[in-house]
Short mmCIF file of C-alpha atoms and ligand atoms in Angstrom, two decimals:
data_model
loop_
_atom_site.label_atom_id
_atom_site.label_comp_id
_atom_site.label_asym_id
_atom_site.label_seq_id
_atom_site.Cartn_x
_atom_site.Cartn_y
_atom_site.Cartn_z
CA UNK A 582 -8.64 -6.69 17.28
CA UNK A 583 -12.94 -5.88 16.76
CA UNK A 584 -13.15 -2.01 17.65
CA UNK A 585 -16.18 0.24 17.31
CA UNK A 586 -14.72 3.36 17.97
CA UNK A 587 -12.32 4.71 15.72
CA UNK A 588 -8.04 3.88 16.76
CA UNK A 589 -7.59 7.59 16.33
CA UNK A 590 -9.65 9.39 18.10
CA UNK A 591 -11.45 7.15 19.87
CA UNK A 592 -15.26 7.81 19.54
CA UNK A 593 -17.86 6.01 17.43
CA UNK A 594 -17.00 4.67 14.08
CA UNK A 595 -19.51 4.11 11.72
CA UNK A 596 -19.07 1.02 9.64
CA UNK A 597 -20.80 0.77 5.83
CA UNK A 598 -19.61 -2.44 4.35
CA UNK A 599 -18.06 -5.85 4.87
CA UNK A 600 -15.88 -6.96 2.30
CA UNK A 601 -17.18 -10.84 4.35
CA UNK A 602 -13.84 -13.24 5.57
CA UNK A 603 -10.37 -11.97 4.71
CA UNK A 604 -7.13 -14.17 4.59
CA UNK A 605 -3.84 -11.58 5.46
CA UNK A 606 -3.77 -9.99 1.92
CA UNK A 607 0.74 -11.07 1.73
CA UNK A 608 -0.15 -14.69 3.51
CA UNK A 609 1.13 -16.37 0.31
CA UNK A 610 0.85 -19.85 1.38
CA UNK A 611 2.46 -23.16 0.60
CA UNK A 612 -0.03 -26.40 -0.47
CA UNK A 613 0.48 -28.23 2.96
CA UNK A 614 -0.55 -24.78 4.53
CA UNK A 615 -4.18 -24.01 3.00
CA UNK A 616 -6.24 -25.77 5.84
CA UNK A 617 -4.72 -24.31 8.56
CA UNK A 618 -5.07 -20.03 7.19
CA UNK A 619 -6.13 -17.35 9.33
CA UNK A 620 -9.26 -15.46 8.05
CA UNK A 621 -10.85 -12.38 9.59
CA UNK A 622 -13.64 -10.10 8.94
CA UNK A 623 -13.00 -7.54 6.22
CA UNK A 624 -15.41 -4.54 7.23
CA UNK A 625 -14.79 -0.96 7.11
CA UNK A 626 -15.90 2.30 8.71
CA UNK A 627 -15.30 6.25 8.26
CA UNK A 628 -14.94 8.29 11.00
CA UNK A 629 -17.50 11.65 10.96
CA UNK A 630 -15.00 13.02 13.93
CA UNK A 631 -11.80 12.85 12.75
CA UNK A 632 -12.30 12.17 9.10
CA UNK A 633 -10.27 8.61 8.95
CA UNK A 634 -11.02 5.34 6.74
CA UNK A 635 -10.34 2.23 8.82
CA UNK A 636 -11.18 -1.39 9.03
CA UNK A 637 -13.19 -2.46 11.63
CA UNK A 638 -11.04 -5.55 12.72
CA UNK A 639 -7.75 -5.62 12.35
CA UNK A 640 -5.13 -8.90 12.79
CA UNK A 641 -2.99 -9.08 14.94
CA UNK A 642 -0.07 -6.41 13.98
CA UNK A 643 2.79 -10.19 14.39
CA UNK A 644 0.41 -12.19 11.70
CA UNK A 645 0.66 -10.47 8.98
CA UNK A 646 4.89 -8.41 9.97
CA UNK A 647 6.87 -11.33 10.76
CA UNK A 648 9.57 -13.62 9.59
CA UNK A 649 7.85 -14.44 5.96
CA UNK A 650 6.30 -10.60 5.08
CA UNK A 651 6.17 -11.67 1.45
CA UNK A 652 6.19 -7.93 -0.28
CA UNK A 653 9.39 -6.61 -1.44
CA UNK A 654 9.82 -3.29 -2.49
CA UNK A 655 12.60 -3.79 -4.99
CA UNK A 656 10.71 -5.85 -7.61
CA UNK A 657 9.99 -2.71 -9.62
CA UNK A 658 12.21 -1.05 -11.26
CA UNK A 659 9.73 1.67 -11.81
CA UNK A 660 9.78 2.30 -7.78
CA UNK A 661 13.64 1.67 -7.59
CA UNK A 662 14.17 4.31 -9.73
CA UNK A 663 10.75 6.32 -7.41
CA UNK A 664 12.85 5.79 -4.09
CA UNK A 665 16.42 7.05 -5.79
CA UNK A 666 14.63 10.13 -6.86
CA UNK A 667 12.81 10.89 -3.37
CA UNK A 668 16.77 10.26 -2.12
CA UNK A 669 18.47 12.73 -4.18
CA UNK A 670 15.04 15.36 -3.96
CA UNK A 671 15.60 14.87 0.37
CA UNK A 672 18.89 15.32 0.08
CA UNK A 673 19.27 18.67 -1.90
CA UNK A 674 16.19 20.41 -0.43
CA UNK A 675 17.05 19.80 3.12
CA UNK A 676 21.44 20.33 2.72
CA UNK A 677 21.97 16.55 4.31
CA UNK A 678 25.15 15.97 4.71
CA UNK A 679 27.01 13.08 7.15
CA UNK A 680 26.12 15.36 9.87
CA UNK A 681 22.05 14.84 9.34
CA UNK A 682 20.31 11.44 10.44
CA UNK A 683 17.64 9.97 8.63
CA UNK A 684 15.44 8.00 9.88
CA UNK A 685 12.56 5.36 8.03
CA UNK A 686 9.74 3.85 9.11
CA UNK A 687 9.23 0.77 7.09
CA UNK A 688 12.02 0.29 5.57
CA UNK A 689 11.31 -3.22 4.05
CA UNK A 690 14.55 -4.62 2.00
CA UNK A 691 15.92 -1.29 1.83
CA UNK A 692 14.88 0.17 -1.09
CA UNK A 693 14.96 4.02 -0.33
CA UNK A 694 17.35 3.79 2.68
CA UNK A 695 20.28 2.56 0.31
CA UNK A 696 20.01 5.54 -1.57
CA UNK A 697 20.97 7.84 1.52
CA UNK A 698 23.85 4.78 2.91
CA UNK A 699 25.56 5.19 -0.37
CA UNK A 700 26.03 8.46 0.29
CA UNK A 701 27.02 8.15 3.94
CA UNK A 702 24.75 9.62 5.61
CA UNK A 703 23.97 8.36 9.58
CA UNK A 704 20.48 6.83 9.25
CA UNK A 705 18.63 4.01 10.00
CA UNK A 706 15.82 1.73 8.88
CA UNK A 707 13.00 0.17 11.14
CA UNK A 708 11.35 -2.64 9.84
CA UNK A 709 8.93 -5.04 11.93
CA UNK A 710 9.45 -7.60 9.35
CA UNK A 711 13.02 -9.48 9.80
CA UNK A 712 13.15 -10.78 6.56
CA UNK A 713 13.29 -7.78 4.69
CA UNK A 714 15.37 -6.14 7.13
CA UNK A 715 17.72 -8.94 6.74
CA UNK A 716 17.63 -7.69 3.52
CA UNK A 717 18.48 -4.56 4.10
CA UNK A 718 21.45 -5.26 6.16
CA UNK A 719 22.75 -6.99 3.16
CA UNK A 720 22.04 -4.00 1.61
CA UNK A 721 24.70 -2.41 3.78
CA UNK A 722 21.75 0.05 5.02
CA UNK A 723 21.64 0.37 8.96
CA UNK A 724 18.51 -1.81 10.24
CA UNK A 725 16.28 -1.55 13.23
CA UNK A 726 13.87 -4.87 13.02
CA UNK A 727 11.08 -3.16 15.59
CA UNK A 728 7.80 -2.40 15.24
CA UNK A 729 7.93 1.38 15.35
CA UNK A 730 5.83 3.39 19.04
CA UNK A 731 7.03 5.85 21.20
CA UNK A 732 9.15 3.58 22.70
CA UNK A 733 11.19 2.86 20.09
CA UNK A 734 11.58 6.57 19.25
CA UNK A 735 12.85 7.05 22.78
CA UNK A 736 15.00 4.53 22.36
CA UNK A 737 16.64 5.57 18.56
CA UNK A 738 16.51 8.80 20.20
CA UNK A 739 18.67 8.16 22.80
CA UNK A 740 21.20 6.01 20.85
CA UNK A 741 21.75 8.50 17.68
CA UNK A 742 19.77 11.62 19.07
CA UNK A 743 17.10 13.05 17.11
CA UNK A 744 16.42 13.01 13.49
CA UNK A 745 16.93 15.49 10.57
CA UNK A 746 14.31 13.81 8.26
CA UNK A 747 11.91 10.64 9.09
CA UNK A 748 10.53 9.07 6.08
CA UNK A 749 7.56 6.59 6.11
CA UNK A 750 6.88 5.69 2.70
CA UNK A 751 3.62 2.75 2.66
CA UNK A 752 3.49 2.31 5.83
CA UNK A 753 1.29 4.90 7.91
CA UNK A 754 -1.61 2.00 6.98
CA UNK A 755 0.15 -0.81 8.40
CA UNK A 756 0.47 0.65 12.28
CA UNK A 757 -2.45 -0.26 14.45
CA UNK A 758 -1.00 2.14 16.92
CA UNK A 759 -1.05 5.12 15.01
CA UNK A 760 -0.89 7.16 17.77
CA UNK A 761 2.03 6.00 19.54
CA UNK A 762 4.06 6.41 16.60
CA UNK A 763 2.85 9.84 15.42
CA UNK A 764 3.35 10.89 18.81
CA UNK A 765 6.66 8.94 18.62
CA UNK A 766 7.86 10.56 15.24
CA UNK A 767 7.29 14.03 17.33
CA UNK A 768 8.91 13.42 19.95
CA UNK A 769 11.97 11.31 17.41
CA UNK A 770 12.12 14.59 15.11
CA UNK A 771 14.32 17.59 15.79
CA UNK A 772 12.22 20.93 16.14
CA UNK A 773 13.39 22.07 12.73
CA UNK A 774 13.01 19.08 10.93
CA UNK A 775 10.36 17.37 8.41
CA UNK A 776 8.77 14.06 8.54
CA UNK A 777 7.57 12.25 5.32
CA UNK A 778 4.94 10.06 4.71
CA UNK A 779 3.44 9.09 1.54
CA UNK A 780 0.30 6.46 1.22
CA UNK A 781 -2.12 5.42 -1.18
CA UNK A 782 -4.47 8.48 -1.01
CA UNK A 783 -7.99 7.96 -0.13
CA UNK A 784 -9.26 10.48 -2.31
CA UNK A 785 -8.02 8.68 -5.82
CA UNK A 786 -9.29 4.98 -4.34
CA UNK A 787 -12.97 7.09 -3.93
CA UNK A 788 -12.52 8.28 -7.50
CA UNK A 789 -10.94 5.21 -9.18
CA UNK A 790 -13.08 2.62 -6.82
CA UNK A 791 -9.61 1.10 -5.95
CA UNK A 792 -11.12 -1.06 -2.99
CA UNK A 793 -8.28 -3.73 -3.61
CA UNK A 794 -6.88 -1.50 -1.58
CA UNK A 795 -8.17 -2.01 1.40
CA UNK A 796 -6.71 -5.54 3.46
CA UNK A 797 -5.63 -5.77 6.45
CA UNK A 798 -2.02 -4.53 6.55
CA UNK A 799 -4.02 -0.83 4.87
CA UNK A 800 -5.83 -1.00 8.24
CA UNK A 801 -6.03 3.32 6.94
CA UNK A 802 -6.71 4.53 4.11
CA UNK A 803 -5.26 8.53 4.99
CA UNK A 804 -6.28 11.54 3.18
CA UNK A 805 -4.69 15.58 4.18
CA UNK A 806 -8.15 15.63 6.43
CA UNK A 807 -7.32 12.41 8.12
CA UNK A 808 -3.71 12.80 8.55
CA UNK A 809 -3.81 16.52 9.67
CA UNK A 810 -5.82 15.61 12.08
CA UNK A 811 -3.73 12.98 13.55
CA UNK A 812 -0.39 15.16 13.70
CA UNK A 813 -2.19 17.95 14.73
CA UNK A 814 -2.64 15.81 18.33
CA UNK A 815 1.32 16.20 18.68
CA UNK A 816 1.64 19.95 17.71
CA UNK A 817 2.79 19.27 14.37
CA UNK A 818 1.01 20.27 10.87
CA UNK A 819 1.13 19.07 7.31
CA UNK A 820 2.70 22.08 5.09
CA UNK A 821 3.30 20.35 1.83
CA UNK A 822 1.36 18.05 -0.29
CA UNK A 823 2.84 16.40 -3.38
CA UNK A 824 0.81 14.01 -5.28
CA UNK A 825 1.76 10.94 -7.51
CA UNK A 826 0.64 7.91 -9.92
CA UNK A 827 2.70 5.46 -7.49
CA UNK A 828 0.52 2.41 -6.33
CA UNK A 829 -2.67 3.62 -7.89
CA UNK A 830 -2.50 7.04 -7.11
CA UNK A 831 -0.47 8.48 -3.63
CA UNK A 832 0.19 11.87 -1.70
CA UNK A 833 3.27 12.13 -0.32
CA UNK A 834 2.65 15.25 2.39
CA UNK A 835 5.52 17.08 4.37
CA UNK A 836 4.89 17.38 8.19
CA UNK A 837 7.22 19.40 10.77
CA UNK A 838 6.05 20.69 14.17
CA UNK A 839 3.82 23.47 14.10
CA UNK A 840 4.56 27.36 12.57
CA UNK A 841 8.12 26.49 11.48
CA UNK A 842 7.51 26.31 8.59
CA UNK A 843 5.52 28.06 5.52
CA UNK A 844 2.19 25.91 4.68
CA UNK A 845 2.10 25.67 1.20
CA UNK A 846 -0.73 26.52 -1.34
CA UNK A 847 -0.78 23.21 -2.49
CA UNK A 848 -1.84 22.10 0.83
CA UNK A 849 -5.05 24.22 0.52
CA UNK A 850 -5.86 23.07 -3.24
CA UNK A 851 -5.33 19.28 -2.27
CA UNK A 852 -8.18 20.50 0.96
CA UNK A 853 -10.83 22.45 -1.90
CA UNK A 854 -10.65 18.72 -4.30
CA UNK A 855 -10.90 16.42 -1.23
CA UNK A 856 -13.88 18.86 -0.22
CA UNK A 857 -15.23 18.50 -3.68
CA UNK A 858 -15.49 15.20 -4.21
CA UNK A 859 -16.92 14.88 -0.51
CA UNK A 860 -14.71 13.00 1.18
CA UNK A 861 -15.48 13.65 4.83
CA UNK A 862 -19.09 12.97 3.83
CA UNK A 863 -20.83 9.71 5.30
CA UNK A 864 -22.46 9.76 1.57
CA UNK A 865 -19.67 9.70 -0.18
CA UNK A 866 -18.33 5.78 1.19
CA UNK A 867 -22.41 5.01 0.62
CA UNK A 868 -22.06 5.56 -3.27
CA UNK A 869 -18.50 3.51 -3.17
CA UNK A 870 -20.09 0.61 -1.34
CA UNK A 871 -22.36 1.15 -3.95
CA UNK A 872 -20.19 1.06 -7.27
CA UNK A 873 -17.86 -1.61 -5.65
CA UNK A 874 -20.39 -4.23 -5.62
CA UNK A 875 -21.26 -3.41 -8.94
CA UNK A 876 -17.11 -3.30 -10.17
CA UNK A 877 -17.53 -7.33 -8.62
CA UNK A 878 -20.65 -8.38 -10.90
CA UNK A 879 -19.23 -7.03 -13.09
CA UNK A 880 -15.55 -8.30 -12.65
CA UNK A 881 -17.33 -12.01 -11.86
CA UNK A 882 -19.87 -12.28 -15.00
CA UNK A 883 -16.82 -11.43 -17.36
CA UNK A 884 -14.58 -14.12 -15.88
CA UNK A 885 -17.49 -16.70 -16.29
CA UNK A 886 -18.64 -16.59 -19.72
CA UNK A 887 -15.04 -16.58 -20.65
CA UNK A 888 -14.69 -19.62 -18.74
CA UNK A 889 -17.90 -21.17 -20.45
CA UNK A 890 -16.21 -20.10 -23.98
CA UNK A 891 -13.62 -22.09 -22.90
CA UNK A 892 -11.31 -19.00 -23.11
CA UNK A 893 -7.19 -19.99 -21.08
CA UNK A 894 -7.22 -17.11 -18.24
CA UNK A 895 -4.19 -16.51 -16.32
CA UNK A 896 -3.21 -13.40 -14.16
CA UNK A 897 0.15 -11.41 -13.85
CA UNK A 898 1.26 -9.56 -10.95
CA UNK A 899 -0.03 -11.14 -6.94
CA UNK A 900 -0.10 -8.16 -5.34
CA UNK A 901 -1.68 -8.10 -1.91
CA UNK A 902 -4.36 -6.33 -3.59
CA UNK A 903 -5.21 -9.27 -5.65
CA UNK A 904 -5.90 -11.07 -2.32
CA UNK A 905 -8.72 -8.75 -2.02
CA UNK A 906 -10.28 -8.70 -6.03
CA UNK A 907 -10.03 -12.70 -5.34
CA UNK A 908 -11.81 -13.83 -2.41
CA UNK A 909 -14.04 -10.58 -2.19
CA UNK A 910 -15.05 -11.69 -6.31
CA UNK A 911 -15.04 -15.49 -5.40
CA UNK A 912 -12.27 -15.68 -8.32
CA UNK A 913 -10.40 -19.00 -8.07
CA UNK A 914 -8.37 -21.43 -9.75
CA UNK A 915 -11.38 -22.76 -11.54
CA UNK A 916 -11.41 -19.34 -13.56
CA UNK A 917 -7.90 -18.27 -13.99
CA UNK A 918 -5.78 -21.48 -14.00
CA UNK A 919 -2.21 -19.49 -12.49
CA UNK A 920 -0.81 -16.41 -11.25
CA UNK A 921 2.66 -15.33 -13.00
CA UNK A 922 5.27 -12.46 -10.26
CA UNK A 923 8.33 -11.82 -9.96
CA UNK A 924 8.46 -12.24 -6.01
CA UNK A 925 10.99 -14.40 -4.46
CA UNK A 926 9.02 -14.80 -1.71
CA UNK A 927 5.96 -15.93 -3.64
CA UNK A 928 6.37 -18.09 -6.21
CA UNK A 929 5.66 -21.78 -5.79
CA UNK A 930 3.33 -20.61 -3.17
CA UNK A 931 -0.74 -20.21 -3.62
CA UNK A 932 -2.74 -16.87 -3.66
CA UNK A 933 -4.51 -16.89 0.23
CA UNK A 934 -7.79 -17.69 1.17
CA UNK A 935 -10.16 -19.44 -0.85
CA UNK A 936 -8.30 -18.03 -3.98
CA UNK A 937 -5.48 -20.65 -4.10
CA UNK A 938 -4.37 -19.93 -7.42
CA UNK A 939 -0.56 -21.25 -8.06
CA UNK A 940 2.05 -18.77 -8.54
CA UNK A 941 5.31 -19.19 -11.15
CA UNK A 942 8.02 -17.00 -11.86
CA UNK A 943 7.24 -14.16 -14.77
CA UNK A 944 10.06 -15.90 -16.65
CA UNK A 945 7.69 -18.66 -18.07
CA UNK A 946 4.81 -15.55 -19.31
CA UNK A 947 6.46 -15.54 -22.24
CA UNK A 948 6.30 -19.43 -23.13
CA UNK A 949 3.10 -20.13 -21.51
CA UNK A 950 -0.16 -19.65 -24.03
CA UNK A 951 -3.26 -17.88 -22.58
CA UNK A 952 -5.78 -16.12 -24.39
CA UNK A 953 -6.30 -13.65 -21.98
CA UNK A 954 -4.49 -12.42 -19.24
CA UNK A 955 -5.89 -10.32 -16.02
CA UNK A 956 -3.13 -7.68 -14.86
CA UNK A 957 -3.57 -7.76 -10.62
CA UNK A 958 -0.97 -5.17 -11.11
CA UNK A 959 -2.54 -2.82 -13.11
CA UNK A 960 -1.13 -0.12 -10.93
CA UNK A 961 2.57 -0.85 -12.96
CA UNK A 962 0.39 -1.14 -16.15
CA UNK A 963 3.00 0.53 -18.44
CA UNK A 964 6.40 -1.19 -16.63
CA UNK A 965 4.52 -5.00 -17.72
CA UNK A 966 2.64 -4.01 -20.64
CA UNK A 967 6.23 -2.58 -22.28
CA UNK A 968 7.89 -5.93 -20.69
CA UNK A 969 5.98 -8.13 -22.00
CA UNK A 970 4.95 -7.06 -25.27
CA UNK A 971 5.23 -10.09 -27.11
CA UNK A 972 2.51 -11.34 -25.59
CA UNK A 973 0.09 -8.67 -27.36
CA UNK A 974 2.11 -10.15 -30.82
CA UNK A 975 0.60 -14.14 -30.12
CA UNK A 976 -3.01 -12.17 -29.63
CA UNK A 977 -2.81 -12.04 -26.68
CA UNK A 978 -5.57 -9.57 -24.14
CA UNK A 979 -4.85 -8.27 -21.01
CA UNK A 980 -7.75 -7.61 -19.00
CA UNK A 981 -7.07 -4.57 -16.46
CA UNK A 982 -9.84 -4.83 -13.35
CA UNK A 983 -9.10 -1.42 -11.83
CA UNK A 984 -10.21 1.50 -11.99
CA UNK A 985 -12.55 0.48 -14.56
CA UNK A 986 -13.08 -3.25 -16.62
CA UNK A 987 -10.90 -2.58 -19.47
CA UNK A 988 -9.59 -4.90 -22.11
CA UNK A 989 -6.63 -3.84 -24.33
P1 TYD B 526 2.37 -3.77 -6.08
O1 TYD B 526 1.57 -3.06 -6.88
O2 TYD B 526 3.52 -2.97 -5.80
O3 TYD B 526 2.14 -3.97 -4.24
P2 TYD B 526 1.11 -3.95 -3.28
O4 TYD B 526 1.28 -5.93 -2.94
O5 TYD B 526 1.10 -3.19 -2.57
O6 TYD B 526 -0.08 -3.85 -3.78
O7 TYD B 526 2.77 -5.41 -6.64
C1 TYD B 526 3.06 -5.91 -7.61
C2 TYD B 526 3.15 -7.48 -7.39
O8 TYD B 526 3.50 -7.82 -9.44
C3 TYD B 526 5.19 -7.34 -7.15
O9 TYD B 526 4.15 -9.08 -6.23
C4 TYD B 526 5.79 -8.06 -8.11
C5 TYD B 526 4.72 -8.21 -9.36
N1 TYD B 526 5.44 -7.18 -10.17
C6 TYD B 526 5.77 -8.33 -11.71
O10 TYD B 526 5.69 -9.85 -10.87
N2 TYD B 526 6.51 -8.14 -12.21
C7 TYD B 526 6.97 -6.46 -12.67
O11 TYD B 526 7.09 -6.10 -13.65
C8 TYD B 526 6.42 -5.47 -11.79
C9 TYD B 526 6.42 -4.39 -11.73
C10 TYD B 526 5.31 -6.51 -10.79
ZN1 ZN B 527 -11.19 9.37 14.61
#
C-alpha cells in the first residue's frame, strides 16, 4: 500500500530515498517461481512529527507472513543463547511463577518462549506465519497463528486474562497497523506489567550505515524517540532501555503504563545520544542517502574487479538483509556463484528478485573451493568465522560488506 502520510501519526511524511524495485526480502524462491515474483517500490521516509523512519510502500502483510516464512530464529546458537538469557532475566526481575502470564508477539519458531514453557509458566506465542507457529507448537510452546492487533489482544485477554509481561522481539518493525498493535498491548498488559520490545536500532543503522536493515518486513526502524511517541498515545512510557550488538545493533525498550515505574538514567543518556547524532533531523537522512549510494558503488566495483581477474566468489548467509544488498547493488549469479546458508527454508532455493543466486547448505562450504566469500550475515561474523576456521587456512578471504567494506 502506498502511503504519503506517516503510518503512526498520519501527518505528511518526508520521502528521501528510493532503492528501486525490490522483492520481499524473505521470499526465497524455487526455480519455477522465478517469473512470478512480486516486486514493490522500496522508498523510505522520515516523519518529522513523530520521528518514525518508515517505508513509503508496504506490500500486503499476507504476502510476507504466511505458510512459507523463511526466517527461522533458531538457526543461530548465539541467538538461542541470547533469548534464553532474556527469559532468565525476566523470570528473575519480574518474579514470574506458575501464576504469571507471558505473551510473545512474533514468537517465530519458539526460540524465546520454549524457555518460559520449560519453567511451566503460562504463556502464549502469537505469530502470523503458520509454518513457524507450527514449529513452535511442536516444541511445546502454546501458540496462536494470528496477526496481533487490538482485536487479537482483546480475544487473548478474555481467554487468558491480562499479561504480566509482553515480549516482542524483532517484530515491531513488521506490523503495518502499528497503532492497533500498540493499543492492543496497552489493553492486554496488567496495570503494573511490562512490555519489552527489541528491534534493530535506528541510531545504529545510521552510525553503521547498515542500509540492509531496510526491506519490506522492516517497514519501520525504531528509535527511542519514535517508540516513545507511539506508546505515549496509549498512556504508556519507556522507563528503561538496554542496547546490544545483535542484528547489527538493537535496542531493548522497557515500557509500562505512565507513572508506574521509575524512569532509568539509561533513557536520558540514550535520548542525549540520539540528539547528538541528529536522529530527528532531515539533514541526517540526506547524509545517510549519500553514504548508501557510495557504499553501493564501492561494493559493486570491488566485486566486478575480482570477477574480471577470474576470482571465484561465493556468499555466506542469506539473511533478509542480503536481499536488499543484492538487489540494490545489482549483484547477481554472474558475480556470486552460490550462497551457503543453514536454514532448511532457504536451501535449494534462489535469492529473490533479480539476484537469483542458488542457496546451498553450509555443510558443503568447507569442501567447496572459492577465493573470496562475502559474508552477508555480517552481524554473525564472530560465530561464523569461528565455525569456518578452515576457510582462512586454505587462504580463503572473507569480504565483510557492512559497516565498511573490508577484506579479512
Ligand atoms: P539474520 O542475520 O539472523 O537475520 P535477518 O534475516 O533478519 O537479516 O540471518 C542470518 C542468516 O545466516 C540466516 O539465513 C541463517 C544464516 N546463518 C548460517 O547459515 N550459519 C550460521 O552459523 C549463522 C549464525 C547464520
Ligand atoms: Zn509520524
